[in-house]
CSV table of C-alpha atoms in Angstrom, one decimal:
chain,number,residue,atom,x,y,z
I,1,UNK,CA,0.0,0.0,0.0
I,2,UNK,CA,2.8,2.2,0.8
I,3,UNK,CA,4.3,1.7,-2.5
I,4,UNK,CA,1.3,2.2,-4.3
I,5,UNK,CA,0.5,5.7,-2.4
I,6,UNK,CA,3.9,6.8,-3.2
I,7,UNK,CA,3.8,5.9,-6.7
I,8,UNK,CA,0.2,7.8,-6.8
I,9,UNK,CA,2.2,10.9,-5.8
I,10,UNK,CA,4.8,10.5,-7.9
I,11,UNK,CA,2.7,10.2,-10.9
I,12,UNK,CA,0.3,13.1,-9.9
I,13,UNK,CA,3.5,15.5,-9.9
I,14,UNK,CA,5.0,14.2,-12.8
I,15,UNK,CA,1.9,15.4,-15.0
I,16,UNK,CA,2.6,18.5,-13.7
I,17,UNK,CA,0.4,18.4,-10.8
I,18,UNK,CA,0.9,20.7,-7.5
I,19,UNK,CA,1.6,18.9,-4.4
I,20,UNK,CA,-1.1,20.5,-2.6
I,21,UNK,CA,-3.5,18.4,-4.9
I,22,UNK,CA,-1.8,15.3,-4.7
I,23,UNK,CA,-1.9,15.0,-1.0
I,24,UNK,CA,-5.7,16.2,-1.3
I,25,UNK,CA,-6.3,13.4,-3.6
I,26,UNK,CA,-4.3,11.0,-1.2
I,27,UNK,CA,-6.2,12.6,1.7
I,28,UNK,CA,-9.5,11.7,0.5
I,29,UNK,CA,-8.2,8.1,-0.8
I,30,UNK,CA,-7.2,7.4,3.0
I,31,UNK,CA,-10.4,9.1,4.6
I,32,UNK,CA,-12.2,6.7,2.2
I,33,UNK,CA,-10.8,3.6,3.3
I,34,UNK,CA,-11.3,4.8,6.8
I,35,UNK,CA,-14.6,4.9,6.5
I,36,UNK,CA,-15.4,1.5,4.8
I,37,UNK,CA,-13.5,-0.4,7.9
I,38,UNK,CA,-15.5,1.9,10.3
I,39,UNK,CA,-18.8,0.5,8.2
I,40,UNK,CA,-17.3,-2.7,8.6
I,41,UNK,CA,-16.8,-2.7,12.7
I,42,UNK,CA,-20.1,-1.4,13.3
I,43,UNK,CA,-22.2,-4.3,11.3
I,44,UNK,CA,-20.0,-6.9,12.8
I,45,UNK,CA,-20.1,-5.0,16.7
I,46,UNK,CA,-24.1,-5.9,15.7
I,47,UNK,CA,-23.8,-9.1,14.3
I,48,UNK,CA,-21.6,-10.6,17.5
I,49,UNK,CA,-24.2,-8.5,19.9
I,50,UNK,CA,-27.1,-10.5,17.7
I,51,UNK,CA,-25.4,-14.0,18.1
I,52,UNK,CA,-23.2,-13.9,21.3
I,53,UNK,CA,-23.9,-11.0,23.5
I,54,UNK,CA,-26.4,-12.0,26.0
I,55,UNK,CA,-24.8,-15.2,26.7
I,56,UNK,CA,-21.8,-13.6,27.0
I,57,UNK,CA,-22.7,-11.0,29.5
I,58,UNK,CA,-24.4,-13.9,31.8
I,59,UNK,CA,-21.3,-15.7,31.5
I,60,UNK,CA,-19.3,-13.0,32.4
I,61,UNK,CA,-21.6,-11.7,35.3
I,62,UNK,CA,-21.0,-15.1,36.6
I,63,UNK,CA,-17.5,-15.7,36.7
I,64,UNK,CA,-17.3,-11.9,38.4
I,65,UNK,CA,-19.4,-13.4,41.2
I,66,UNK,CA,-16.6,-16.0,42.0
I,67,UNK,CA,-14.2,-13.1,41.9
I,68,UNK,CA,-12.9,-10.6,44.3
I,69,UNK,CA,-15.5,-7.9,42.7
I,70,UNK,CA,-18.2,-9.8,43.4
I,71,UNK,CA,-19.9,-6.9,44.7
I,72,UNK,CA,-20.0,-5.4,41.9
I,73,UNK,CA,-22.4,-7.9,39.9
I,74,UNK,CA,-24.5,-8.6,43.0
I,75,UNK,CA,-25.5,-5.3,42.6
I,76,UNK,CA,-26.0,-5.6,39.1
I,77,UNK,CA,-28.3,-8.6,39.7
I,78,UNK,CA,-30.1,-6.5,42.7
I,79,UNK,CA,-31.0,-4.0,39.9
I,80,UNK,CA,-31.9,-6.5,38.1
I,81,UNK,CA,-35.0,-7.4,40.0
I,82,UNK,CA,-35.9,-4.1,40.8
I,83,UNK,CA,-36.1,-3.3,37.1
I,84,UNK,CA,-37.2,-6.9,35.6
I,85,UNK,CA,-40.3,-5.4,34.7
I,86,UNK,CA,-39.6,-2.2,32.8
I,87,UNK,CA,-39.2,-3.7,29.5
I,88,UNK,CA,-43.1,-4.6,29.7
I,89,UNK,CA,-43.7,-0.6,30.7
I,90,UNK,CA,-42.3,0.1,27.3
I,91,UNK,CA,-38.5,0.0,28.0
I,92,UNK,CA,-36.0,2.8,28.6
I,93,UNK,CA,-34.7,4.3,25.4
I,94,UNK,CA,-31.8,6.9,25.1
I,95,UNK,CA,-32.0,9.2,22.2
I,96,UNK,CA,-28.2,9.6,22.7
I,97,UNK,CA,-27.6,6.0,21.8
I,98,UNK,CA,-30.5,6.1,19.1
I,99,UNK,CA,-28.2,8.6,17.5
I,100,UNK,CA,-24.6,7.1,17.8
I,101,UNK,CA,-22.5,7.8,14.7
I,102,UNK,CA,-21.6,3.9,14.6
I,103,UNK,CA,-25.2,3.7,13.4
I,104,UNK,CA,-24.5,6.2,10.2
I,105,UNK,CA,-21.7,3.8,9.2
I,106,UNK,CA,-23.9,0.5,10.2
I,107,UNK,CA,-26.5,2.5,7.4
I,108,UNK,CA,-24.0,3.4,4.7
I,109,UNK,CA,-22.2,-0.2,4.6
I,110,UNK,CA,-25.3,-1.5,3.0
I,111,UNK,CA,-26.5,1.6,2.7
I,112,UNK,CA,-30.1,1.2,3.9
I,113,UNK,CA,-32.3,3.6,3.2
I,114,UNK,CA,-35.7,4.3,4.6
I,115,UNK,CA,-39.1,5.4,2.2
I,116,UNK,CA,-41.8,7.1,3.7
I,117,UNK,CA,-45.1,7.3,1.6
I,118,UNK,CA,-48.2,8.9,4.2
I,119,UNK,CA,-47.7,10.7,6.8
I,120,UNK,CA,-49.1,9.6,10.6
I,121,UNK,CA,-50.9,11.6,12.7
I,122,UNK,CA,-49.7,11.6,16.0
I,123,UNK,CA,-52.9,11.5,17.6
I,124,UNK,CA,-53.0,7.4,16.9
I,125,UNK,CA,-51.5,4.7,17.6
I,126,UNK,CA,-50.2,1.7,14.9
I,127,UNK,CA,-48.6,-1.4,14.8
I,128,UNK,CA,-46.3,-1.8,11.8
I,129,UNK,CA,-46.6,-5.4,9.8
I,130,UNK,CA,-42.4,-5.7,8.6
I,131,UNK,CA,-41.5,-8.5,5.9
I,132,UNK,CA,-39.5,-10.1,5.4
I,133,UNK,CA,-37.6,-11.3,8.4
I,134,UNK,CA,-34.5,-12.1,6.7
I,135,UNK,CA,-31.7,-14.0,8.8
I,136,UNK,CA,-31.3,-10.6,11.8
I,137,UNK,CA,-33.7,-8.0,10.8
I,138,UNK,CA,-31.3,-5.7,9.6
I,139,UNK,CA,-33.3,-3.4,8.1
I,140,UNK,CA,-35.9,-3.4,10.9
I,141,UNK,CA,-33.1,-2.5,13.5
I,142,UNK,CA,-31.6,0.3,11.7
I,143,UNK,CA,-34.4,1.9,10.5
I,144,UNK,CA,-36.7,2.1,14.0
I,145,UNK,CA,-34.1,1.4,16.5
I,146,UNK,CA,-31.6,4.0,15.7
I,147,UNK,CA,-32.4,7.5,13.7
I,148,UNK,CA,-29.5,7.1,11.3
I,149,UNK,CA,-32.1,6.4,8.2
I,150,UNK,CA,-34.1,9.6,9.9
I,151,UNK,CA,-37.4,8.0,11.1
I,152,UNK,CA,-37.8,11.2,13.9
I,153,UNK,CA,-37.7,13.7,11.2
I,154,UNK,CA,-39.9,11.7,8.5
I,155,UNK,CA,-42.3,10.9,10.9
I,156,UNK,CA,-41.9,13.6,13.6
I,157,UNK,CA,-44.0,12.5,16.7
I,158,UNK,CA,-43.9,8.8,16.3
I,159,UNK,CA,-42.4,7.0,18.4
I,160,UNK,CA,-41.4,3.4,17.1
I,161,UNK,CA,-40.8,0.4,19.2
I,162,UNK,CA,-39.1,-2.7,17.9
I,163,UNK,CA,-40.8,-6.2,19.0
I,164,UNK,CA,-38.4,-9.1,19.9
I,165,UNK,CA,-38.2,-11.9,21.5
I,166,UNK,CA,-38.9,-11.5,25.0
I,167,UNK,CA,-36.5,-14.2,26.2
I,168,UNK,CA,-33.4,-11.0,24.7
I,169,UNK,CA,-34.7,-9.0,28.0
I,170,UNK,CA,-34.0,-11.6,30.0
I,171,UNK,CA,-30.0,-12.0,29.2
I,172,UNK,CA,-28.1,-9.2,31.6
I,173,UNK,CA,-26.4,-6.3,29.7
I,174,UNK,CA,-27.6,-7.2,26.4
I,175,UNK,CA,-31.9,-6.1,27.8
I,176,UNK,CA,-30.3,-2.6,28.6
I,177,UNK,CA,-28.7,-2.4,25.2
I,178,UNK,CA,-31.6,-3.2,23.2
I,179,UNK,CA,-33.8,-1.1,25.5
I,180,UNK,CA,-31.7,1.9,25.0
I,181,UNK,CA,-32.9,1.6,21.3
I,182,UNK,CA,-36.2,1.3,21.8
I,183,UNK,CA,-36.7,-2.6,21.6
I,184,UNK,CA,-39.6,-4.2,23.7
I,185,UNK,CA,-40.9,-8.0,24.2
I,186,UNK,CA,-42.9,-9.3,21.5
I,187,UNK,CA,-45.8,-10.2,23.7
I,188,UNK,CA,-49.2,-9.3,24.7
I,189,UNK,CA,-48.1,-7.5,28.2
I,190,UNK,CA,-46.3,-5.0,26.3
I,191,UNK,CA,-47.8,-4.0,23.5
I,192,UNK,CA,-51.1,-3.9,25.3
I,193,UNK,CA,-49.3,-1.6,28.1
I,194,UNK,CA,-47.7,0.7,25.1
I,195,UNK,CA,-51.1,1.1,23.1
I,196,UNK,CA,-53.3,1.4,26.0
I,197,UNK,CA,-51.0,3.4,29.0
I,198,UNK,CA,-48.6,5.2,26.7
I,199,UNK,CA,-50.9,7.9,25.1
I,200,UNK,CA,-50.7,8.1,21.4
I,201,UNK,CA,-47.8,8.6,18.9
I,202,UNK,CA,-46.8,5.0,19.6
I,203,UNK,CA,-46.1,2.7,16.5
I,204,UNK,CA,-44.6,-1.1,17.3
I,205,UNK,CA,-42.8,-2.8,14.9
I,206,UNK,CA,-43.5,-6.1,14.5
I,207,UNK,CA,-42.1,-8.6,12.5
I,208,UNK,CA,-44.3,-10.7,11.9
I,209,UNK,CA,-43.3,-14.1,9.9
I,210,UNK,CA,-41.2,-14.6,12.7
I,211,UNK,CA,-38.6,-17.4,13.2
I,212,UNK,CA,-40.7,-19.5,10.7
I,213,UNK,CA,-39.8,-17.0,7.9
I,214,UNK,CA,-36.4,-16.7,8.7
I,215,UNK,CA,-36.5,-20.5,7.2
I,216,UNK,CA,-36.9,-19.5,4.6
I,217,UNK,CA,-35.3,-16.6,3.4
I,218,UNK,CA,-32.6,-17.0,0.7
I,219,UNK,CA,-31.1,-14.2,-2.0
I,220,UNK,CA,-33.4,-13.7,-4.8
I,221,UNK,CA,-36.6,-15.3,-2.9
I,222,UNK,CA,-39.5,-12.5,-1.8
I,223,UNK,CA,-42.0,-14.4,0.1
I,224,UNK,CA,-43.5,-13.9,3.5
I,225,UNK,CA,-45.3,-15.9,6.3
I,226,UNK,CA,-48.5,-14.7,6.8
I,227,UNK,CA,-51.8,-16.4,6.4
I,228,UNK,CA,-51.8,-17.8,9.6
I,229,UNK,CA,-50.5,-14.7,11.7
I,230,UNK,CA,-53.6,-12.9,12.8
I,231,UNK,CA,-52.8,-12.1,16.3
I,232,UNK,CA,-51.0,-8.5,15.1
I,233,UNK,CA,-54.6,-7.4,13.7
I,234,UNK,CA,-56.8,-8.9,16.6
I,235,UNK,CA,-54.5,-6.9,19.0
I,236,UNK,CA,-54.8,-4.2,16.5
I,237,UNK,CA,-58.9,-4.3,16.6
I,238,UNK,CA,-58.9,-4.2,20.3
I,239,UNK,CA,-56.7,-0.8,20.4
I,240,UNK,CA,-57.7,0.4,17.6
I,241,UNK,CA,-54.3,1.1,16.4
I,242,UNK,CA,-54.0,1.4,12.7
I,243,UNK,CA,-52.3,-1.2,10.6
I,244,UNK,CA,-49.4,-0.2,8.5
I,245,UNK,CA,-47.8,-2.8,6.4
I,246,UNK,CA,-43.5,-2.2,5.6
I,247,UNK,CA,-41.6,-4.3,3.0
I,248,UNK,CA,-38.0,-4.5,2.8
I,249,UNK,CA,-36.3,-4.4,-0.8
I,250,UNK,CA,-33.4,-6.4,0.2
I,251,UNK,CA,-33.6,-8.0,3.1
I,252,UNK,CA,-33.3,-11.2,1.8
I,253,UNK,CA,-29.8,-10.7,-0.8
I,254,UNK,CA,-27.8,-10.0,2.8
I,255,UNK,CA,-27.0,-13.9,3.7
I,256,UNK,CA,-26.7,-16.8,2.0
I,257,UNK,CA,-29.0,-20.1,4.0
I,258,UNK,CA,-28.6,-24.0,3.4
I,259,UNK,CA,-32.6,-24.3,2.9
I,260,UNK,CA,-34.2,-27.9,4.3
I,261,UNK,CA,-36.5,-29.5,2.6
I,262,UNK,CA,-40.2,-29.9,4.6
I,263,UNK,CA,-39.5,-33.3,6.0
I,264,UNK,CA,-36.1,-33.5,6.4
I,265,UNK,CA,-34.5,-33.9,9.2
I,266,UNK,CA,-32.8,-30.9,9.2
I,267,UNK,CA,-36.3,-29.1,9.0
I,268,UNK,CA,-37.7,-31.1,11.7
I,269,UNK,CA,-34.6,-29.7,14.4
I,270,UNK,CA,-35.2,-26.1,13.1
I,271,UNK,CA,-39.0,-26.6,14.1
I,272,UNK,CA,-38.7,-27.9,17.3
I,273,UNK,CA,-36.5,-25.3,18.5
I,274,UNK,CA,-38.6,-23.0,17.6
I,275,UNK,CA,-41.5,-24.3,19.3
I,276,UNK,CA,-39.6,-24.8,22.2
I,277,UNK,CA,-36.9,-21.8,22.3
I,278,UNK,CA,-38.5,-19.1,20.1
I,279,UNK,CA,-35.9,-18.9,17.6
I,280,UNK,CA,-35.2,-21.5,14.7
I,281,UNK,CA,-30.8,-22.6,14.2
I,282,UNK,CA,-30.1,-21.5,10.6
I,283,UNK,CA,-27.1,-22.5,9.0
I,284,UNK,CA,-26.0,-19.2,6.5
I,285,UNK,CA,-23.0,-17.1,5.6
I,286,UNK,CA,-22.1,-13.7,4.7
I,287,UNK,CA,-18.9,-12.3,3.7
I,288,UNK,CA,-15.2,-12.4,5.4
I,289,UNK,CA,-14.3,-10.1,7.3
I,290,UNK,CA,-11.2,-8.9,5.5
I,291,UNK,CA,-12.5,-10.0,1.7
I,292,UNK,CA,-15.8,-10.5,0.1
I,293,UNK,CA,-14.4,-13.5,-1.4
I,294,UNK,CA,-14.8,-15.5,1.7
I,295,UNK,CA,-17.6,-16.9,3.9
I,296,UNK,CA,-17.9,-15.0,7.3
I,297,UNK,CA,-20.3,-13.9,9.4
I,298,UNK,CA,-20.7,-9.9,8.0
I,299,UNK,CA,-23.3,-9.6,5.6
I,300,UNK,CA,-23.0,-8.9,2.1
I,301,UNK,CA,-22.9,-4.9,1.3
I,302,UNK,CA,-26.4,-5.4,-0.7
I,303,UNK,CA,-29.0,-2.2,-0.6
I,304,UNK,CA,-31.7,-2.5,2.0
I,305,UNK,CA,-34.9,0.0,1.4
I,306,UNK,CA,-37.8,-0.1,3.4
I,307,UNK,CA,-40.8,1.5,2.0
I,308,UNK,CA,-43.5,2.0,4.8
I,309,UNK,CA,-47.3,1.9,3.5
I,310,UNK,CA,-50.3,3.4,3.8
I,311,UNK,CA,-51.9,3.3,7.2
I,312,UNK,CA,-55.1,0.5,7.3
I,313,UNK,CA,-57.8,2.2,9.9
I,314,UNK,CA,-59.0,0.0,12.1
I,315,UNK,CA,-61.6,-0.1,14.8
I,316,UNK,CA,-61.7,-0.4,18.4
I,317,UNK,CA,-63.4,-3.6,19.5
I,318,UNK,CA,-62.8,-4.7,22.4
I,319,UNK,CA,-63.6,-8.4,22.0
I,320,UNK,CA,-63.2,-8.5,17.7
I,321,UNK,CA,-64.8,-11.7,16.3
I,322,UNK,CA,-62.7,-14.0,13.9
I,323,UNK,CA,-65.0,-12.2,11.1
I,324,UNK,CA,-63.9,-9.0,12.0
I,325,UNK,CA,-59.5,-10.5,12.4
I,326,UNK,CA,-60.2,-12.4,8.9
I,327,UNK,CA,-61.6,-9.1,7.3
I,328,UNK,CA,-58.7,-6.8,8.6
I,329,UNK,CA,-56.3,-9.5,7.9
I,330,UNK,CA,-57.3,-9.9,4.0
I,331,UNK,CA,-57.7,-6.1,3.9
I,332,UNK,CA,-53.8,-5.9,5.1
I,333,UNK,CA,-52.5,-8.8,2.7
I,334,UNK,CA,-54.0,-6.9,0.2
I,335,UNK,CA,-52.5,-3.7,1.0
I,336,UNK,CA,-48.7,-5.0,1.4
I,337,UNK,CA,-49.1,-7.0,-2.2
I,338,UNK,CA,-50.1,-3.6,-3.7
I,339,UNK,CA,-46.8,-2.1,-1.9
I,340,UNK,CA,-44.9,-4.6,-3.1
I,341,UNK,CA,-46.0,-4.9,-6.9
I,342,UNK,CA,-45.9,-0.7,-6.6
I,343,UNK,CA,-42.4,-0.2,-5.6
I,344,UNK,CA,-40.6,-3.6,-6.8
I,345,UNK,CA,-39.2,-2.5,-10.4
I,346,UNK,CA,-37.9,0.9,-8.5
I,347,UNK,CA,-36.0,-1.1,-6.4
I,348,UNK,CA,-34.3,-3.5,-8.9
I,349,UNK,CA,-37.1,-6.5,-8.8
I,350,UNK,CA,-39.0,-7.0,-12.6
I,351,UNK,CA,-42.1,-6.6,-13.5
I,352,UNK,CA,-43.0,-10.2,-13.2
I,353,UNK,CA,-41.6,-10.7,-9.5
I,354,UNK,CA,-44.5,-12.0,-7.4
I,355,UNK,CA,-44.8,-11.8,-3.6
I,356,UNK,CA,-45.5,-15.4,-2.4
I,357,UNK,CA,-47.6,-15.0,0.7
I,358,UNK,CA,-47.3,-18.4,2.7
């Protein structure tokens, strides 16, 4: 490299270049590779927080028990209980961490970009539909749990709340992290808490094929799991919290997954973890981490966007009938399809491309 910069400098002055220029243009060469291993460290900082952190936190909390410092995690795990239940209370997000400058370069190694296409009045409340799931959600995560795509200025007065799994807020360290971004539990107790205790303005994000799309997802496949998942619009109906349906161009083309067959063994362990665990094992690969040659675990640099829909108003019913979750549920199928068949050839699908709904 240092021969190669030389030589650039050598050859700049040597067409009659000033040397003022030619440490500009080797300024901007350097500042530029800078910034791609800063893009770099701050997907895979969220790729080992995603895979390893909250086992690694517990793990360490224990060994510091056995330690001389033990006081220090005791009282840890005595704030622990004290706070156990404020993830189901809608969490404790930090706009400071929200707008960390690691997320800017987590955005611009993809880059992922978020479309807004109606505006949301603040006086309501919504739960966002996201699809696909993809292998981590990366789009979801950057776009609603950080503002580095800008989802405080486009929709000024929202606040959004990503759904996960609620065993995440049960790992040490790792619940505080994601709560600091504005991640709650994917259960009933919370989302009924922030549509019902937490005034208006509120939107939760939820992703709603789940584990069982993650299965699923592969480069170059746009499908989504979602004939069967009706509890989003039932608690929807008994809110009355408008539906809002988000698809994400590129979701999908970031890993690479060994697909099972139904019926193969294979299948059958992904399924009964997650009946039994929440989450199904997939077996994928991204990129290395010092080539895009290799297999690694950093995704690939492919464009995200995430367009988010018109708003679907719904009523509040307090005890909705399957009539009433099977009409809101058609009506919101209905609307993502039309999302998707709008804005697929913008975003590099054809013409042809069909969302298969499973």
């Amino acid at each position: 490299c240092k021969r190669n910069f030389i030589s650039f400098i050598c050859l700049s002055l040597g067409t009659g270049s000033n040397i003022l220029s030619a440490l500009q243009d080797l300024f901007w060469l350097l500042k530029s590779k800078v910034e791609k291993q800063l893009q770099i460290i701050s997907v895979l900082q969220w790729v080992l927080t995603f895979l390893i952190m909250g086992i690694a936190c517990t793990l360490i909390l224990m060994y510091i028990l056995c330690t001389d410092c033990w006081a220090i995690a005791a009282l840890y795990l005595a704030w622990l209980v004290f706070d156990w239940n404020t993830p189901k209370k809608g969490g404790r997000r930090s706009q400071w961490v929200r707008n960390w400058a690691i997320w800017r370069y987590f955005r611009d190694y993809f880059p992922i970009r978020l479309v807004k296409t109606h505006n949301l009045l603040t006086t309501r409340n919504y739960i966002f539909g996201y699809h696909p799931h993809g292998i981590m959600g990366l789009g979801a995560f950057c776009n609603f749990s950080t503002e580095a795509t800008g989802v405080g200025q486009k929709f000024p007065g929202i606040r959004p709340y990503l759904a996960t799994l609620a065993g995440n807020f049960r790992m040490p360290i790792l619940r505080d992290y994601l709560m600091s971004g504005g991640i709650c539990p994917v259960n009933r107790d919370s989302i009924d808490y922030i549509l019902s205790k937490n005034g208006s303005g509120n939107a939760i994000i939820i992703v709603v094929g789940g584990a069982a799309e993650s299965l699923n997802c592969t480069p170059g496949k746009n499908s989504v799991t979602l004939k069967n998942r009706k509890g989003f619009v039932k608690l929807a109906l008994r809110h009355g919290a408008d539906l809002v349906p988000v698809y994400s161009f590129g979701e999908n083309e970031v890993y690479k997954q060994v697909i099972f067959e139904e019926g193969s063994w294979g299948r059958w362990v992904q399924k009964k973890f997650q009946k039994h665990i929440g989450f199904a094992p997939c077996i994928f690969h991204g990129r290395g981490l010092f080539s895009s040659n290799t297999w690694g675990l950093l995704p690939y640099s492919k464009p995200i966007t995430t367009v988010v829909g018109e708003p679907i108003t719904i009523p509040k019913i307090d005890n909705p009938s399957q009539q009433d979750v099977d009409f809101y549920h058609s009506m919101y199928v209905d609307s993502l399809i039309k999302l998707f068949d709008k804005y697929k050839s913008r975003f590099g699908l054809p013409e042809t491309e069909v969302l298969e709904v499973n």
